[in-house]
Amino acid sequence: MIVPSGLETAIRLGCFAAVLAFVAALEWLLPRRNRLLARRQRWPGNVAMVGIATVAARLIIPFAVIGVAATAQAWGWGLLNRVALPGWVETGAAVIALDLVIYGQHVAFHAQPWLWRLHRTHHSDPDLDVSTALRFHPVEIMLSLLLKCAAVLLIGASPFAVLIFEILLNATAMFNHGNVALPPWFDAVLRLFLVTPDMHSVHHSIDRRETDSNFGFNLPWWDWLFGTYRHQPAAGHDAMTIGLADFRTGRDQRIDQLLVQPLRHNVIKGADNG
């Protein structure tokens, strides 16, 4: 299925806005933890980061992942373009394969010191809510875009499968970063198929052993399979501290500080890999 560029943008923006509003409403109705900083101290910087990253990616890397998928489909590049599968099987396989790639990327950004310096901008949020899902350094976003393009070429994912994956990735990232208190029984069932807010919040613990766990954004299965799953934080969710020890002030949440944060050295030894 060919997805026109204008329609793709409209669908993605519509889904993004709808999920953002939905999770923000859940946070208001069912808050999981008290905030350390007011929204006005964090949200402007977090929202500005996604805006800058989007513009920078479009200017510096002008091709979209869906465009790469269309090219691969036209030329028969990639594994899935060389085998005959029903459309729904091909779409499902591509989405699962791309999700595994993003899991691997996430692990790498924690393991490599220079990549961690970029990724720690995301982890330095002292609170956790839907806006944290927007808080990625523009350079990390561009590197991720290049990796996704390479993965699409290798996998042979169709434009439709890529669109589904991008919508799911954005939606589940906003959901599992949400400051939302799900009923324990519902969380236990849901995390069999989807990364939940309680599962992902462990990943944002100030304890580095917990930060290096629960890497999944969408599917929880990779953490189980590769031994990176952690059910609960050691201190419990109510006592767990979110973020990094070095970047906890209101000033650290400003857009100028977020952009230059990868260049800053950690103050507390052992607080990060850098």
PDB file of C-alpha atoms in Angstrom:
ATOM      1  CA  MET A   1       0.000   0.000   0.000  1.00  0.00           C
ATOM      2  CA  ILE A   2       1.388   3.400  -1.042  1.00  0.00           C
ATOM      3  CA  VAL A   3       0.843   6.163   1.509  1.00  0.00           C
ATOM      4  CA  PRO A   4       0.785   9.709   0.004  1.00  0.00           C
ATOM      5  CA  SER A   5       3.209  12.036   1.795  1.00  0.00           C
ATOM      6  CA  GLY A   6       0.550  14.576   2.758  1.00  0.00           C
ATOM      7  CA  LEU A   7      -1.769  11.886   4.099  1.00  0.00           C
ATOM      8  CA  GLU A   8       1.064  10.262   6.039  1.00  0.00           C
ATOM      9  CA  THR A   9       1.891  13.559   7.759  1.00  0.00           C
ATOM     10  CA  ALA A  10      -1.755  14.240   8.579  1.00  0.00           C
ATOM     11  CA  ILE A  11      -2.267  10.748  10.023  1.00  0.00           C
ATOM     12  CA  ARG A  12       0.882  10.908  12.139  1.00  0.00           C
ATOM     13  CA  LEU A  13       0.160  14.397  13.479  1.00  0.00           C
ATOM     14  CA  GLY A  14      -3.455  13.496  14.213  1.00  0.00           C
ATOM     15  CA  CYS A  15      -2.474  10.335  16.104  1.00  0.00           C
ATOM     16  CA  PHE A  16       0.274  12.196  17.951  1.00  0.00           C
ATOM     17  CA  ALA A  17      -2.066  14.958  19.121  1.00  0.00           C
ATOM     18  CA  ALA A  18      -4.811  12.510  20.105  1.00  0.00           C
ATOM     19  CA  VAL A  19      -2.510  10.262  22.167  1.00  0.00           C
ATOM     20  CA  LEU A  20      -0.780  13.253  23.789  1.00  0.00           C
ATOM     21  CA  ALA A  21      -4.138  14.681  24.868  1.00  0.00           C
ATOM     22  CA  PHE A  22      -5.385  11.273  26.046  1.00  0.00           C
ATOM     23  CA  VAL A  23      -2.321  10.504  28.188  1.00  0.00           C
ATOM     24  CA  ALA A  24      -2.266  14.050  29.613  1.00  0.00           C
ATOM     25  CA  ALA A  25      -5.913  13.571  30.630  1.00  0.00           C
ATOM     26  CA  LEU A  26      -5.067  10.233  32.280  1.00  0.00           C
ATOM     27  CA  GLU A  27      -2.250  11.933  34.194  1.00  0.00           C
ATOM     28  CA  TRP A  28      -4.713  14.462  35.536  1.00  0.00           C
ATOM     29  CA  LEU A  29      -7.282  11.803  36.471  1.00  0.00           C
ATOM     30  CA  LEU A  30      -4.935   9.024  37.694  1.00  0.00           C
ATOM     31  CA  PRO A  31      -1.568  10.499  38.736  1.00  0.00           C
ATOM     32  CA  ARG A  32       1.077   7.944  39.752  1.00  0.00           C
ATOM     33  CA  ARG A  33       3.505  10.177  41.676  1.00  0.00           C
ATOM     34  CA  ASN A  34       3.872  13.764  42.848  1.00  0.00           C
ATOM     35  CA  ARG A  35       5.865  16.131  40.653  1.00  0.00           C
ATOM     36  CA  LEU A  36       9.235  17.485  41.739  1.00  0.00           C
ATOM     37  CA  LEU A  37       9.035  20.472  39.374  1.00  0.00           C
ATOM     38  CA  ALA A  38       6.049  22.340  37.978  1.00  0.00           C
ATOM     39  CA  ARG A  39       5.035  21.694  34.379  1.00  0.00           C
ATOM     40  CA  ARG A  40       5.991  25.251  33.430  1.00  0.00           C
ATOM     41  CA  GLN A  41       9.602  24.441  34.358  1.00  0.00           C
ATOM     42  CA  ARG A  42       9.806  21.284  32.243  1.00  0.00           C
ATOM     43  CA  TRP A  43       7.244  21.263  29.460  1.00  0.00           C
ATOM     44  CA  PRO A  44       8.586  24.240  27.420  1.00  0.00           C
ATOM     45  CA  GLY A  45      12.026  22.632  27.146  1.00  0.00           C
ATOM     46  CA  ASN A  46      10.661  19.138  26.486  1.00  0.00           C
ATOM     47  CA  VAL A  47       8.254  20.326  23.782  1.00  0.00           C
ATOM     48  CA  ALA A  48      10.905  22.568  22.205  1.00  0.00           C
ATOM     49  CA  MET A  49      13.241  19.580  21.931  1.00  0.00           C
ATOM     50  CA  VAL A  50      10.848  17.622  19.727  1.00  0.00           C
ATOM     51  CA  GLY A  51      10.206  20.701  17.611  1.00  0.00           C
ATOM     52  CA  ILE A  52      13.899  21.366  17.046  1.00  0.00           C
ATOM     53  CA  ALA A  53      14.597  17.686  16.409  1.00  0.00           C
ATOM     54  CA  THR A  54      11.809  17.470  13.818  1.00  0.00           C
ATOM     55  CA  VAL A  55      12.967  20.559  11.917  1.00  0.00           C
ATOM     56  CA  ALA A  56      16.644  19.561  12.098  1.00  0.00           C
ATOM     57  CA  ALA A  57      15.943  16.046  10.866  1.00  0.00           C
ATOM     58  CA  ARG A  58      13.914  17.352   7.914  1.00  0.00           C
ATOM     59  CA  LEU A  59      16.599  19.871   6.944  1.00  0.00           C
ATOM     60  CA  ILE A  60      19.692  17.713   7.443  1.00  0.00           C
ATOM     61  CA  ILE A  61      18.189  14.354   6.450  1.00  0.00           C
ATOM     62  CA  PRO A  62      15.513  15.333   3.912  1.00  0.00           C
ATOM     63  CA  PHE A  63      14.247  11.825   3.188  1.00  0.00           C
ATOM     64  CA  ALA A  64      11.605  10.179   5.366  1.00  0.00           C
ATOM     65  CA  VAL A  65      11.658   6.558   6.479  1.00  0.00           C
ATOM     66  CA  ILE A  66       8.476   5.883   4.511  1.00  0.00           C
ATOM     67  CA  GLY A  67      10.165   7.217   1.379  1.00  0.00           C
ATOM     68  CA  VAL A  68      13.025   4.782   1.923  1.00  0.00           C
ATOM     69  CA  ALA A  69      10.488   1.975   2.338  1.00  0.00           C
ATOM     70  CA  ALA A  70       8.803   2.935  -0.946  1.00  0.00           C
ATOM     71  CA  THR A  71      12.166   2.901  -2.736  1.00  0.00           C
ATOM     72  CA  ALA A  72      13.045  -0.499  -1.278  1.00  0.00           C
ATOM     73  CA  GLN A  73       9.657  -1.856  -2.329  1.00  0.00           C
ATOM     74  CA  ALA A  74      10.016  -0.504  -5.868  1.00  0.00           C
ATOM     75  CA  TRP A  75      13.470  -2.067  -6.318  1.00  0.00           C
ATOM     76  CA  GLY A  76      12.752  -5.277  -4.407  1.00  0.00           C
ATOM     77  CA  TRP A  77      15.336  -4.607  -1.723  1.00  0.00           C
ATOM     78  CA  GLY A  78      15.183  -6.274   1.679  1.00  0.00           C
ATOM     79  CA  LEU A  79      14.166  -9.664   3.010  1.00  0.00           C
ATOM     80  CA  LEU A  80      10.390  -9.179   3.020  1.00  0.00           C
ATOM     81  CA  ASN A  81      10.418  -7.915  -0.563  1.00  0.00           C
ATOM     82  CA  ARG A  82      11.962 -11.206  -1.688  1.00  0.00           C
ATOM     83  CA  VAL A  83       9.326 -13.510  -0.192  1.00  0.00           C
ATOM     84  CA  ALA A  84       5.611 -13.803  -0.913  1.00  0.00           C
ATOM     85  CA  LEU A  85       3.619 -13.277   2.272  1.00  0.00           C
ATOM     86  CA  PRO A  86       0.055 -12.155   2.959  1.00  0.00           C
ATOM     87  CA  GLY A  87      -0.093  -8.431   3.599  1.00  0.00           C
ATOM     88  CA  TRP A  88      -1.040  -8.756   7.251  1.00  0.00           C
ATOM     89  CA  VAL A  89       1.806 -11.220   7.909  1.00  0.00           C
ATOM     90  CA  GLU A  90       4.329  -8.945   6.195  1.00  0.00           C
ATOM     91  CA  THR A  91       3.120  -5.923   8.159  1.00  0.00           C
ATOM     92  CA  GLY A  92       3.226  -7.760  11.476  1.00  0.00           C
ATOM     93  CA  ALA A  93       6.667  -9.208  10.806  1.00  0.00           C
ATOM     94  CA  ALA A  94       8.038  -5.804   9.785  1.00  0.00           C
ATOM     95  CA  VAL A  95       6.623  -4.059  12.848  1.00  0.00           C
ATOM     96  CA  ILE A  96       8.053  -6.702  15.201  1.00  0.00           C
ATOM     97  CA  ALA A  97      11.449  -6.636  13.456  1.00  0.00           C
ATOM     98  CA  LEU A  98      11.627  -2.828  13.607  1.00  0.00           C
ATOM     99  CA  ASP A  99      10.696  -2.912  17.277  1.00  0.00           C
ATOM    100  CA  LEU A 100      13.623  -5.270  17.905  1.00  0.00           C
ATOM    101  CA  VAL A 101      15.919  -2.829  16.091  1.00  0.00           C
ATOM    102  CA  ILE A 102      14.767   0.030  18.328  1.00  0.00           C
ATOM    103  CA  TYR A 103      15.335  -2.142  21.412  1.00  0.00           C
ATOM    104  CA  GLY A 104      18.894  -2.830  20.225  1.00  0.00           C
ATOM    105  CA  GLN A 105      19.451   0.853  19.510  1.00  0.00           C
ATOM    106  CA  HIS A 106      18.274   1.726  23.012  1.00  0.00           C
ATOM    107  CA  VAL A 107      20.667  -0.762  24.599  1.00  0.00           C
ATOM    108  CA  ALA A 108      23.540   0.633  22.508  1.00  0.00           C
ATOM    109  CA  PHE A 109      22.791   4.208  23.578  1.00  0.00           C
ATOM    110  CA  HIS A 110      23.192   3.096  27.184  1.00  0.00           C
ATOM    111  CA  ALA A 111      26.298   0.978  26.601  1.00  0.00           C
ATOM    112  CA  GLN A 112      28.446   3.378  24.557  1.00  0.00           C
ATOM    113  CA  PRO A 113      29.682   6.439  26.510  1.00  0.00           C
ATOM    114  CA  TRP A 114      29.413   8.944  23.630  1.00  0.00           C
ATOM    115  CA  LEU A 115      25.924   7.723  22.755  1.00  0.00           C
ATOM    116  CA  TRP A 116      24.918   7.853  26.410  1.00  0.00           C
ATOM    117  CA  ARG A 117      25.876  11.533  26.538  1.00  0.00           C
ATOM    118  CA  LEU A 118      23.235  12.169  23.896  1.00  0.00           C
ATOM    119  CA  HIS A 119      20.646   9.837  25.391  1.00  0.00           C
ATOM    120  CA  ARG A 120      21.049  11.046  28.964  1.00  0.00           C
ATOM    121  CA  THR A 121      19.245  14.260  27.915  1.00  0.00           C
ATOM    122  CA  HIS A 122      16.134  12.092  27.909  1.00  0.00           C
ATOM    123  CA  HIS A 123      16.960  10.501  31.267  1.00  0.00           C
ATOM    124  CA  SER A 124      17.815  13.790  32.981  1.00  0.00           C
ATOM    125  CA  ASP A 125      14.168  14.742  33.386  1.00  0.00           C
ATOM    126  CA  PRO A 126      13.618  14.726  37.183  1.00  0.00           C
ATOM    127  CA  ASP A 127       9.940  13.975  36.654  1.00  0.00           C
ATOM    128  CA  LEU A 128       8.301  11.464  34.370  1.00  0.00           C
ATOM    129  CA  ASP A 129       5.240  12.278  32.300  1.00  0.00           C
ATOM    130  CA  VAL A 130       4.016  12.332  28.714  1.00  0.00           C
ATOM    131  CA  SER A 131       6.298  15.272  27.870  1.00  0.00           C
ATOM    132  CA  THR A 132       9.370  13.159  28.725  1.00  0.00           C
ATOM    133  CA  ALA A 133       8.596  11.075  25.635  1.00  0.00           C
ATOM    134  CA  LEU A 134       9.358  14.191  23.565  1.00  0.00           C
ATOM    135  CA  ARG A 135      12.658  14.949  25.292  1.00  0.00           C
ATOM    136  CA  PHE A 136      15.307  13.519  22.966  1.00  0.00           C
ATOM    137  CA  HIS A 137      18.365  15.365  21.753  1.00  0.00           C
ATOM    138  CA  PRO A 138      18.138  16.314  18.050  1.00  0.00           C
ATOM    139  CA  VAL A 139      21.396  14.504  17.276  1.00  0.00           C
ATOM    140  CA  GLU A 140      20.001  11.308  18.813  1.00  0.00           C
ATOM    141  CA  ILE A 141      16.838  11.684  16.738  1.00  0.00           C
ATOM    142  CA  MET A 142      18.877  12.015  13.534  1.00  0.00           C
ATOM    143  CA  LEU A 143      21.028   8.992  14.379  1.00  0.00           C
ATOM    144  CA  SER A 144      17.881   7.003  15.116  1.00  0.00           C
ATOM    145  CA  LEU A 145      16.386   8.098  11.800  1.00  0.00           C
ATOM    146  CA  LEU A 146      19.429   6.880   9.901  1.00  0.00           C
ATOM    147  CA  LEU A 147      19.332   3.550  11.751  1.00  0.00           C
ATOM    148  CA  LYS A 148      15.630   3.098  10.975  1.00  0.00           C
ATOM    149  CA  CYS A 149      16.278   3.801   7.294  1.00  0.00           C
ATOM    150  CA  ALA A 150      19.020   1.170   7.226  1.00  0.00           C
ATOM    151  CA  ALA A 151      16.755  -1.312   9.040  1.00  0.00           C
ATOM    152  CA  VAL A 152      13.894  -0.677   6.607  1.00  0.00           C
ATOM    153  CA  LEU A 153      16.213  -1.363   3.662  1.00  0.00           C
ATOM    154  CA  LEU A 154      17.490  -4.583   5.236  1.00  0.00           C
ATOM    155  CA  ILE A 155      14.069  -5.837   6.375  1.00  0.00           C
ATOM    156  CA  GLY A 156      12.193  -4.698   3.274  1.00  0.00           C
ATOM    157  CA  ALA A 157       9.367  -3.178   5.306  1.00  0.00           C
ATOM    158  CA  SER A 158       6.536  -1.731   3.224  1.00  0.00           C
ATOM    159  CA  PRO A 159       5.537   1.943   3.507  1.00  0.00           C
ATOM    160  CA  PHE A 160       2.304   0.899   5.230  1.00  0.00           C
ATOM    161  CA  ALA A 161       4.183  -1.228   7.785  1.00  0.00           C
ATOM    162  CA  VAL A 162       6.564   1.656   8.495  1.00  0.00           C
ATOM    163  CA  LEU A 163       3.637   4.033   8.996  1.00  0.00           C
ATOM    164  CA  ILE A 164       2.008   1.604  11.445  1.00  0.00           C
ATOM    165  CA  PHE A 165       5.281   1.149  13.288  1.00  0.00           C
ATOM    166  CA  GLU A 166       5.970   4.892  13.582  1.00  0.00           C
ATOM    167  CA  ILE A 167       2.463   5.558  14.896  1.00  0.00           C
ATOM    168  CA  LEU A 168       2.738   2.709  17.415  1.00  0.00           C
ATOM    169  CA  LEU A 169       6.211   3.753  18.545  1.00  0.00           C
ATOM    170  CA  ASN A 170       5.162   7.359  19.173  1.00  0.00           C
ATOM    171  CA  ALA A 171       1.904   6.355  20.849  1.00  0.00           C
ATOM    172  CA  THR A 172       3.376   3.708  23.139  1.00  0.00           C
ATOM    173  CA  ALA A 173       6.318   5.964  24.077  1.00  0.00           C
ATOM    174  CA  MET A 174       3.909   8.690  25.230  1.00  0.00           C
ATOM    175  CA  PHE A 175       1.770   6.131  27.053  1.00  0.00           C
ATOM    176  CA  ASN A 176       4.560   4.361  28.934  1.00  0.00           C
ATOM    177  CA  HIS A 177       6.213   7.638  29.942  1.00  0.00           C
ATOM    178  CA  GLY A 178       2.899   8.838  31.339  1.00  0.00           C
ATOM    179  CA  ASN A 179       2.524   9.601  35.029  1.00  0.00           C
ATOM    180  CA  VAL A 180      -0.445   7.244  35.150  1.00  0.00           C
ATOM    181  CA  ALA A 181      -1.498   4.894  37.955  1.00  0.00           C
ATOM    182  CA  LEU A 182      -3.002   1.796  36.355  1.00  0.00           C
ATOM    183  CA  PRO A 183      -4.769  -0.765  38.573  1.00  0.00           C
ATOM    184  CA  PRO A 184      -2.162  -3.418  39.510  1.00  0.00           C
ATOM    185  CA  TRP A 185      -4.172  -6.262  37.977  1.00  0.00           C
ATOM    186  CA  PHE A 186      -4.538  -4.363  34.705  1.00  0.00           C
ATOM    187  CA  ASP A 187      -0.833  -3.477  34.624  1.00  0.00           C
ATOM    188  CA  ALA A 188       0.083  -7.135  35.194  1.00  0.00           C
ATOM    189  CA  VAL A 189      -2.042  -8.278  32.242  1.00  0.00           C
ATOM    190  CA  LEU A 190      -1.152  -5.380  29.933  1.00  0.00           C
ATOM    191  CA  ARG A 191       2.622  -5.739  30.372  1.00  0.00           C
ATOM    192  CA  LEU A 192       2.407  -9.204  28.843  1.00  0.00           C
ATOM    193  CA  PHE A 193       1.824  -7.462  25.505  1.00  0.00           C
ATOM    194  CA  LEU A 194       2.791  -3.814  25.948  1.00  0.00           C
ATOM    195  CA  VAL A 195       5.309  -1.790  27.945  1.00  0.00           C
ATOM    196  CA  THR A 196       3.327  -0.103  30.727  1.00  0.00           C
ATOM    197  CA  PRO A 197       4.085   3.118  32.646  1.00  0.00           C
ATOM    198  CA  ASP A 198       5.140   1.179  35.763  1.00  0.00           C
ATOM    199  CA  MET A 199       7.392  -1.088  33.722  1.00  0.00           C
ATOM    200  CA  HIS A 200       9.090   1.787  31.907  1.00  0.00           C
ATOM    201  CA  SER A 201       9.398   4.057  34.941  1.00  0.00           C
ATOM    202  CA  VAL A 202      11.936   1.587  36.379  1.00  0.00           C
ATOM    203  CA  HIS A 203      14.115   2.481  33.392  1.00  0.00           C
ATOM    204  CA  HIS A 204      14.126   6.119  34.562  1.00  0.00           C
ATOM    205  CA  SER A 205      15.292   5.305  38.097  1.00  0.00           C
ATOM    206  CA  ILE A 206      18.298   7.209  39.433  1.00  0.00           C
ATOM    207  CA  ASP A 207      19.836   3.797  40.279  1.00  0.00           C
ATOM    208  CA  ARG A 208      21.996   2.983  37.247  1.00  0.00           C
ATOM    209  CA  ARG A 209      21.367  -0.747  37.619  1.00  0.00           C
ATOM    210  CA  GLU A 210      17.672  -0.051  37.124  1.00  0.00           C
ATOM    211  CA  THR A 211      18.306   2.515  34.378  1.00  0.00           C
ATOM    212  CA  ASP A 212      20.007  -0.266  32.427  1.00  0.00           C
ATOM    213  CA  SER A 213      16.866  -2.399  32.346  1.00  0.00           C
ATOM    214  CA  ASN A 214      13.421  -2.396  30.700  1.00  0.00           C
ATOM    215  CA  PHE A 215      14.665  -0.954  27.405  1.00  0.00           C
ATOM    216  CA  GLY A 216      11.511  -1.718  25.418  1.00  0.00           C
ATOM    217  CA  PHE A 217       9.318   1.122  24.157  1.00  0.00           C
ATOM    218  CA  ASN A 218       6.533  -0.917  22.621  1.00  0.00           C
ATOM    219  CA  LEU A 219       6.836  -4.689  23.084  1.00  0.00           C
ATOM    220  CA  PRO A 220       8.082  -6.073  26.443  1.00  0.00           C
ATOM    221  CA  TRP A 221       9.268  -9.361  24.979  1.00  0.00           C
ATOM    222  CA  TRP A 222      12.828  -8.286  24.140  1.00  0.00           C
ATOM    223  CA  ASP A 223      13.609  -7.458  27.769  1.00  0.00           C
ATOM    224  CA  TRP A 224      12.435 -10.908  28.826  1.00  0.00           C
ATOM    225  CA  LEU A 225      14.339 -12.632  26.013  1.00  0.00           C
ATOM    226  CA  PHE A 226      17.651 -10.798  26.542  1.00  0.00           C
ATOM    227  CA  GLY A 227      17.573 -10.698  30.343  1.00  0.00           C
ATOM    228  CA  THR A 228      17.078  -6.947  30.771  1.00  0.00           C
ATOM    229  CA  TYR A 229      13.645  -7.120  32.396  1.00  0.00           C
ATOM    230  CA  ARG A 230      13.168  -5.795  35.933  1.00  0.00           C
ATOM    231  CA  HIS A 231       9.722  -6.169  37.450  1.00  0.00           C
ATOM    232  CA  GLN A 232       9.873  -3.425  40.091  1.00  0.00           C
ATOM    233  CA  PRO A 233      12.385  -0.875  41.425  1.00  0.00           C
ATOM    234  CA  ALA A 234      14.245  -1.949  44.565  1.00  0.00           C
ATOM    235  CA  ALA A 235      12.911   1.003  46.568  1.00  0.00           C
ATOM    236  CA  GLY A 236       9.370   0.580  45.280  1.00  0.00           C
ATOM    237  CA  HIS A 237       7.600   2.969  42.947  1.00  0.00           C
ATOM    238  CA  ASP A 238       6.607   5.434  45.661  1.00  0.00           C
ATOM    239  CA  ALA A 239      10.166   5.826  46.973  1.00  0.00           C
ATOM    240  CA  MET A 240      12.005   5.575  43.638  1.00  0.00           C
ATOM    241  CA  THR A 241      13.838   8.720  42.493  1.00  0.00           C
ATOM    242  CA  ILE A 242      13.419   9.613  38.826  1.00  0.00           C
ATOM    243  CA  GLY A 243      16.183  11.091  36.668  1.00  0.00           C
ATOM    244  CA  LEU A 244      19.930  11.671  37.040  1.00  0.00           C
ATOM    245  CA  ALA A 245      21.785  13.079  40.042  1.00  0.00           C
ATOM    246  CA  ASP A 246      23.516  15.812  38.022  1.00  0.00           C
ATOM    247  CA  PHE A 247      20.628  17.592  36.307  1.00  0.00           C
ATOM    248  CA  ARG A 248      17.809  18.197  38.750  1.00  0.00           C
ATOM    249  CA  THR A 249      17.294  21.956  38.900  1.00  0.00           C
ATOM    250  CA  GLY A 250      14.799  24.077  37.033  1.00  0.00           C
ATOM    251  CA  ARG A 251      17.670  25.668  35.100  1.00  0.00           C
ATOM    252  CA  ASP A 252      18.721  22.244  33.800  1.00  0.00           C
ATOM    253  CA  GLN A 253      15.314  21.909  32.116  1.00  0.00           C
ATOM    254  CA  ARG A 254      15.732  24.993  29.916  1.00  0.00           C
ATOM    255  CA  ILE A 255      16.068  24.355  26.200  1.00  0.00           C
ATOM    256  CA  ASP A 256      19.544  25.911  26.006  1.00  0.00           C
ATOM    257  CA  GLN A 257      20.785  23.624  28.776  1.00  0.00           C
ATOM    258  CA  LEU A 258      19.183  20.559  27.230  1.00  0.00           C
ATOM    259  CA  LEU A 259      20.872  21.199  23.884  1.00  0.00           C
ATOM    260  CA  VAL A 260      24.361  21.557  25.375  1.00  0.00           C
ATOM    261  CA  GLN A 261      23.935  18.849  28.008  1.00  0.00           C
ATOM    262  CA  PRO A 262      25.884  16.177  26.029  1.00  0.00           C
ATOM    263  CA  LEU A 263      28.938  18.464  26.289  1.00  0.00           C
ATOM    264  CA  ARG A 264      28.720  18.726  30.063  1.00  0.00           C
ATOM    265  CA  HIS A 265      30.713  16.400  32.303  1.00  0.00           C
ATOM    266  CA  ASN A 266      28.966  14.509  35.049  1.00  0.00           C
ATOM    267  CA  VAL A 267      29.460  16.024  38.503  1.00  0.00           C
ATOM    268  CA  ILE A 268      28.931  12.817  40.471  1.00  0.00           C
ATOM    269  CA  LYS A 269      31.289  10.012  39.524  1.00  0.00           C
ATOM    270  CA  GLY A 270      29.505   6.872  38.486  1.00  0.00           C
ATOM    271  CA  ALA A 271      26.312   8.773  37.678  1.00  0.00           C
ATOM    272  CA  ASP A 272      26.686   7.996  34.006  1.00  0.00           C
ATOM    273  CA  ASN A 273      28.968   6.330  31.496  1.00  0.00           C
ATOM    274  CA  GLY A 274      30.440   9.572  30.212  1.00  0.00           C
TER     275      GLY A 274
END
